[in-house]
Short mmCIF file of C-alpha atoms in Angstrom, two decimals:
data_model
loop_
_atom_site.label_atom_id
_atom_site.label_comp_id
_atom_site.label_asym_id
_atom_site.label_seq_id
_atom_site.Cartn_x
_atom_site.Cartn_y
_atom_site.Cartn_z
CA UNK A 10 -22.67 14.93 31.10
CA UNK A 11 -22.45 16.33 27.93
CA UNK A 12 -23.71 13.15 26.17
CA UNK A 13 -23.78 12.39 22.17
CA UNK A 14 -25.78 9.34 20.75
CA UNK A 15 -25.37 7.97 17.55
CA UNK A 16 -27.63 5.39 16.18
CA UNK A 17 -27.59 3.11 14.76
CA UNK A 18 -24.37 1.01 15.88
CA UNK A 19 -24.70 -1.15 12.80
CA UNK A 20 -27.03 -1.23 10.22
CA UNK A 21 -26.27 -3.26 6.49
CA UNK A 22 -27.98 -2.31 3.83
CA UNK A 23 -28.00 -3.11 0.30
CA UNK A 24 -26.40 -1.57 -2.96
CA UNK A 25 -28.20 1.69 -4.05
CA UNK A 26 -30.24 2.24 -1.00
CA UNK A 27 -30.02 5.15 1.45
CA UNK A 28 -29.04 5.01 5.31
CA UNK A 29 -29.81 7.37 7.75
CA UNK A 30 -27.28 7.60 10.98
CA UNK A 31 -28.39 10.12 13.49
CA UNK A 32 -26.36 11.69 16.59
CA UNK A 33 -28.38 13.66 19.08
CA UNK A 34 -26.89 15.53 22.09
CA UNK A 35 -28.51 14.51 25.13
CA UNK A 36 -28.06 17.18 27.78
CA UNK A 37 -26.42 20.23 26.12
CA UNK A 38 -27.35 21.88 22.48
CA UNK A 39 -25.08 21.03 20.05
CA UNK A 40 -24.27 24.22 17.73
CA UNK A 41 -21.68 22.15 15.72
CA UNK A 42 -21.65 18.32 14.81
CA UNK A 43 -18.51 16.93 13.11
CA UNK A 44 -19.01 13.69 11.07
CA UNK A 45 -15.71 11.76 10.56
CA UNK A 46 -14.73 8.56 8.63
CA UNK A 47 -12.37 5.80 9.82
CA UNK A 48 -11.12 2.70 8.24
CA UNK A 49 -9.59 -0.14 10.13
CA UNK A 50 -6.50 0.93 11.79
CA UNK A 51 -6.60 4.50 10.27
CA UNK A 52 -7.31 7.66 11.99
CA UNK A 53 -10.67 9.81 11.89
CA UNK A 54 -10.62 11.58 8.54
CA UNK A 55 -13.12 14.56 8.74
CA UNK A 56 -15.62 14.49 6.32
CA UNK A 57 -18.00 17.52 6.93
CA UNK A 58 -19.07 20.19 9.34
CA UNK A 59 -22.70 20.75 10.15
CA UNK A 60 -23.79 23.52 11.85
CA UNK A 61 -27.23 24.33 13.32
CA UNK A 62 -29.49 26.52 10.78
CA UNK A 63 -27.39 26.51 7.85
CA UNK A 64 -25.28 24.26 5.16
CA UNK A 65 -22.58 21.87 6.12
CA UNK A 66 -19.13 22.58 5.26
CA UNK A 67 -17.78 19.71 3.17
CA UNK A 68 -13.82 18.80 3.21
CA UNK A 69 -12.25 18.71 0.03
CA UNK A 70 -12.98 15.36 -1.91
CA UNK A 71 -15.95 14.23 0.08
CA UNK A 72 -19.40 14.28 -2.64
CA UNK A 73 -21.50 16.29 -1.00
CA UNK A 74 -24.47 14.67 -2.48
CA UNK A 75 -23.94 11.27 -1.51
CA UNK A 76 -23.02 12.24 2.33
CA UNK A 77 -26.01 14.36 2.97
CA UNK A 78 -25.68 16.47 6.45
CA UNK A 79 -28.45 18.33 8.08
CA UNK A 80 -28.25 19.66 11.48
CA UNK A 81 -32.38 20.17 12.11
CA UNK A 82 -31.91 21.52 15.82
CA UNK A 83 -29.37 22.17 18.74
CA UNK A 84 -30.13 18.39 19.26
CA UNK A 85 -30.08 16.43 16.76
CA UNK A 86 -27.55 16.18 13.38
CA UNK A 87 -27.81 12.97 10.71
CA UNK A 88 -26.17 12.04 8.22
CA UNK A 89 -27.29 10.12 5.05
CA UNK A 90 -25.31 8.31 2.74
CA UNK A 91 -27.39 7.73 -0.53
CA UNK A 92 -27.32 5.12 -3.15
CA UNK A 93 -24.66 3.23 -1.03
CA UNK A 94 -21.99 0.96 -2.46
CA UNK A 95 -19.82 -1.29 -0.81
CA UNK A 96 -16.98 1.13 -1.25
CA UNK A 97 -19.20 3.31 1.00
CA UNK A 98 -18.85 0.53 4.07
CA UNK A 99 -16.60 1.86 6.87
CA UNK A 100 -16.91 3.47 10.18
CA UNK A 101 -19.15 6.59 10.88
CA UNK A 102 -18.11 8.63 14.03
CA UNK A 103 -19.87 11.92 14.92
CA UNK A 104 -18.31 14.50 17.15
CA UNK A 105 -19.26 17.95 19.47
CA UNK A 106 -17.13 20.48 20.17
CA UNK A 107 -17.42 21.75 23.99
CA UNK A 108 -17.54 25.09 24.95
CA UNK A 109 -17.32 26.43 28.34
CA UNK A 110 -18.45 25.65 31.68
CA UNK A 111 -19.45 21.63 30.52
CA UNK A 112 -17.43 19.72 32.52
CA UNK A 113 -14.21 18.07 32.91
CA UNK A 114 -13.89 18.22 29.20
CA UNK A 115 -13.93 21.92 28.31
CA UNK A 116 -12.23 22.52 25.41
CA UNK A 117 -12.64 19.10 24.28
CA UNK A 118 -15.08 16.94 22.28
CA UNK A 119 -17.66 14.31 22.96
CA UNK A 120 -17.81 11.21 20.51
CA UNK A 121 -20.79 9.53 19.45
CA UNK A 122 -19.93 5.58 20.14
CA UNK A 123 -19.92 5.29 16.06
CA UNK A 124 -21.82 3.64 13.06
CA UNK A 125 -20.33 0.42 10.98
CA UNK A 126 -21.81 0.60 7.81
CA UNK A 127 -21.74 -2.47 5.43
CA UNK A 128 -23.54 -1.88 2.15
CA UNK A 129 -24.18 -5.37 0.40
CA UNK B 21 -2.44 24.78 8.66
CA UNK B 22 -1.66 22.67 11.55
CA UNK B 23 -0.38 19.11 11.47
CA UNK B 24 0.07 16.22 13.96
CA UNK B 25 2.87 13.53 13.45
CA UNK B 26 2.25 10.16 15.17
CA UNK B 27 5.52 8.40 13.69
CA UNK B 28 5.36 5.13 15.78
CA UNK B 29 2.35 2.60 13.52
CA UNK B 30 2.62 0.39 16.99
CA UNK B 31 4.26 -0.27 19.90
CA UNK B 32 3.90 -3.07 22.49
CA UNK B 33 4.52 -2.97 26.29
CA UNK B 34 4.72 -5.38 29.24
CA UNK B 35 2.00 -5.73 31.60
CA UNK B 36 2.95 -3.25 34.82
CA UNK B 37 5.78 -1.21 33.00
CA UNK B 38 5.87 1.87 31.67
CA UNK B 39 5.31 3.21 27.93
CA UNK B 40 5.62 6.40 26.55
CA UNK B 41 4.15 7.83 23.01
CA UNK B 42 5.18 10.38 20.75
CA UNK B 43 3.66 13.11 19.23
CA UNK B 44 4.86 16.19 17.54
CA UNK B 45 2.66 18.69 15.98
CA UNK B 46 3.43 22.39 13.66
CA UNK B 47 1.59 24.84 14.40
CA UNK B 48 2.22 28.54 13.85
CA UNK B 49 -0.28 29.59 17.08
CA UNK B 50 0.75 30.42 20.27
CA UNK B 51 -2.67 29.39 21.84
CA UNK B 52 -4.04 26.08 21.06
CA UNK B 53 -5.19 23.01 22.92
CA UNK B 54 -3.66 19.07 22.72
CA UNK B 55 -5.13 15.91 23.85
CA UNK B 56 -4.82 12.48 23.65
CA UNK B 57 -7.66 10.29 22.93
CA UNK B 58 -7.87 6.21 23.13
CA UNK B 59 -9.95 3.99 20.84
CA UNK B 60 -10.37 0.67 22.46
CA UNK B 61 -11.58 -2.45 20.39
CA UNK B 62 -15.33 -1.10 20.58
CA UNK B 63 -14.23 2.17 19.03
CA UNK B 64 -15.39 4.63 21.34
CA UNK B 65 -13.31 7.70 21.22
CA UNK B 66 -12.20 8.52 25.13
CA UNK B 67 -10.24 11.27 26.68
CA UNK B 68 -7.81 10.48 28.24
CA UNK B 69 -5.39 14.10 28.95
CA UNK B 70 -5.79 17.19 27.63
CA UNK B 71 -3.27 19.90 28.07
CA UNK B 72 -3.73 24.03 27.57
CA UNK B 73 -0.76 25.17 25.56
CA UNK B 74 -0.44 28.54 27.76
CA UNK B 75 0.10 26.10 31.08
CA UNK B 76 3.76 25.25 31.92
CA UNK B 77 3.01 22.12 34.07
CA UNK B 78 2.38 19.15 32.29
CA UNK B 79 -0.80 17.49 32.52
CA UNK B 80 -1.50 14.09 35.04
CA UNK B 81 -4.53 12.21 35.02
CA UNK B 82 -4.04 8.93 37.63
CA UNK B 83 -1.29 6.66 35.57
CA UNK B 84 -1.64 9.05 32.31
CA UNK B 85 0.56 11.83 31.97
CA UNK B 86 2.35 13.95 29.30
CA UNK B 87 5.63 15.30 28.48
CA UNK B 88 4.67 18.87 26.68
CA UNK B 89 7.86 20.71 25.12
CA UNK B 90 6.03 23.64 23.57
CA UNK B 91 9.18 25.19 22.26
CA UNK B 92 9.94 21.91 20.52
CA UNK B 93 6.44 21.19 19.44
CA UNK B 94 6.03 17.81 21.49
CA UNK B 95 3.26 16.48 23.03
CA UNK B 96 4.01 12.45 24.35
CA UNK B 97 1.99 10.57 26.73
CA UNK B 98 3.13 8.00 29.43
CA UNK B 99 1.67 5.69 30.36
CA UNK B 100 2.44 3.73 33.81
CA UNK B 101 2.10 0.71 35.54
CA UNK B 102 0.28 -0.59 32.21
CA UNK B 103 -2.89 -2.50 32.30
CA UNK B 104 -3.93 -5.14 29.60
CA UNK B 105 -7.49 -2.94 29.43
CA UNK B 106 -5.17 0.13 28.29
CA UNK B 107 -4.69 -2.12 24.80
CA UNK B 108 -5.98 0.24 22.04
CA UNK B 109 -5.45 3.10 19.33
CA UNK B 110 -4.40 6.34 20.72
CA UNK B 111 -4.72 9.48 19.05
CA UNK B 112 -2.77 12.81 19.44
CA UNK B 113 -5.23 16.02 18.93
CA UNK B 114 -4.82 19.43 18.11
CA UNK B 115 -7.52 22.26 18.77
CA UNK B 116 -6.84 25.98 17.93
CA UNK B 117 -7.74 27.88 20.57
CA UNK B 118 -8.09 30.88 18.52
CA UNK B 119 -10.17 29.91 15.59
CA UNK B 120 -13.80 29.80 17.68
CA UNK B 121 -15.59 27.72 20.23
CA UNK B 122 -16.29 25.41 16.62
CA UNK B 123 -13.09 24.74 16.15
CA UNK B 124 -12.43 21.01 14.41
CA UNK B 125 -9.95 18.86 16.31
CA UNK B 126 -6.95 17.46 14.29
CA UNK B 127 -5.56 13.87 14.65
CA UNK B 128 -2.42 12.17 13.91
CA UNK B 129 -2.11 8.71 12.25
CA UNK B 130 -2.50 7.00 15.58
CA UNK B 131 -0.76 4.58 17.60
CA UNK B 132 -2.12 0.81 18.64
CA UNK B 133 -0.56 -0.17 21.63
CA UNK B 134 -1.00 -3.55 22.44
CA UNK B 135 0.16 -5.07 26.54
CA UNK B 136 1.75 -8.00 27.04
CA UNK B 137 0.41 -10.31 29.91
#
């Protein structure tokens, strides 16, 4: 249980245009998504909070209006990068938090299996 | 704010033997959560121990377990009788346990572990 899945797994796309990565919980509603970042042999760095019903919370440094977040329903959270450039090409990683009473995980988080983005 | 300290970039370990992995964290809570998480080559993020900061025993999950030293802030994980399919980047987490069912998780650096056949 408690199931999140990202799509797509890769996807290139070319200088200037927009991709759209989408993580949707499959069997429990999903109040918070967190979208992360990771480069080769580096750690998840966090780049926004989206919460269901209202505006993401960005982390310092991250352009909010290139990585657009909307969380549309307890089920589904994207995340769009606009006018991509290759400096935009890394790894995309979304994440729940889980609350009580799912699982073997309580207190933990389930990953979405991730996004590589090359921008061409 | 809290911070996690994964010191060690790599470390390498034979095939069967045993390998433990450090992690130290600051926190100023008395409540909080740790875990460790793996990241094999496909980059799927995977629990593999979690341990509630107000629980004296130290967590065990089959081969996984964890040396927790609250007092000194430590959180490592051993690893035994290592498997080549435990290659992979491990990650030590930190969740407040006070800051809301939301709360983000923080990572350290991470650690690629790599077995020796």
């Amino acid at each position: 249980g408690a199931v999140v899945s990202q799509h797509p797994s890769r996807v290139i796309c070319k200088s200037g245009t927009s991709v759209k990565i989408e993580c949707r919980s499959l069997d429990f509603q999903a109040t918070t998504m967190f979208w992360y970042r990771q480069f080769p042999k580096k750690s998840l760095m966090l780049m926004a909070t989206s919460n269901e019903g209202s505006k993401a919370t960005y982390e310092q440094g991250v352009e909010k209006d290139k990585f657009l977040i909307n969380h549309a329903s307890l089920t589904l959270s994207t995340l769009t990068v606009t006018s991509a450039h290759p400096e935009d090409s890394s790894f995309y990683i979304c994440s729940a938090p889980l609350g009580w009473g799912q699982g073997v995980a309580n207190y933990g988080y389930t990953f979405g299996s991730g996004t590589r983005l090359t921008v061409v | 704010a809290q911070t996690v300290t994964q010191s060690q970039p790599e470390m390498s370990v034979q095939e069967a033997e045993t390998v433990t992995l450090s992690c130290t964290y600051d926190t100023s809570e008395s409540d909080y959560y740790l875990f460790w998480y793996k990241q094999p080559p496909s980059r799927q993020m995977i629990l593999v121990i979690r341990q509630e900061a107000y629980k004296q025993q130290n967590a065990t999950e089959n081969r996984f377990s964890v040396n927790f030293q609250k007092a000194a802030k430590s959180f490592s994980l051993k690893i035994s009788d290592s498997q080549l399919g435990d290659a992979a980047m491990y990650f030590c987490a930190y969740r407040s346990a006070t800051a809301g069912a939301n709360s983000k998780l923080t990572f350290g650096k991470g650690i690629t572990l790599s077995v020796r056949p």
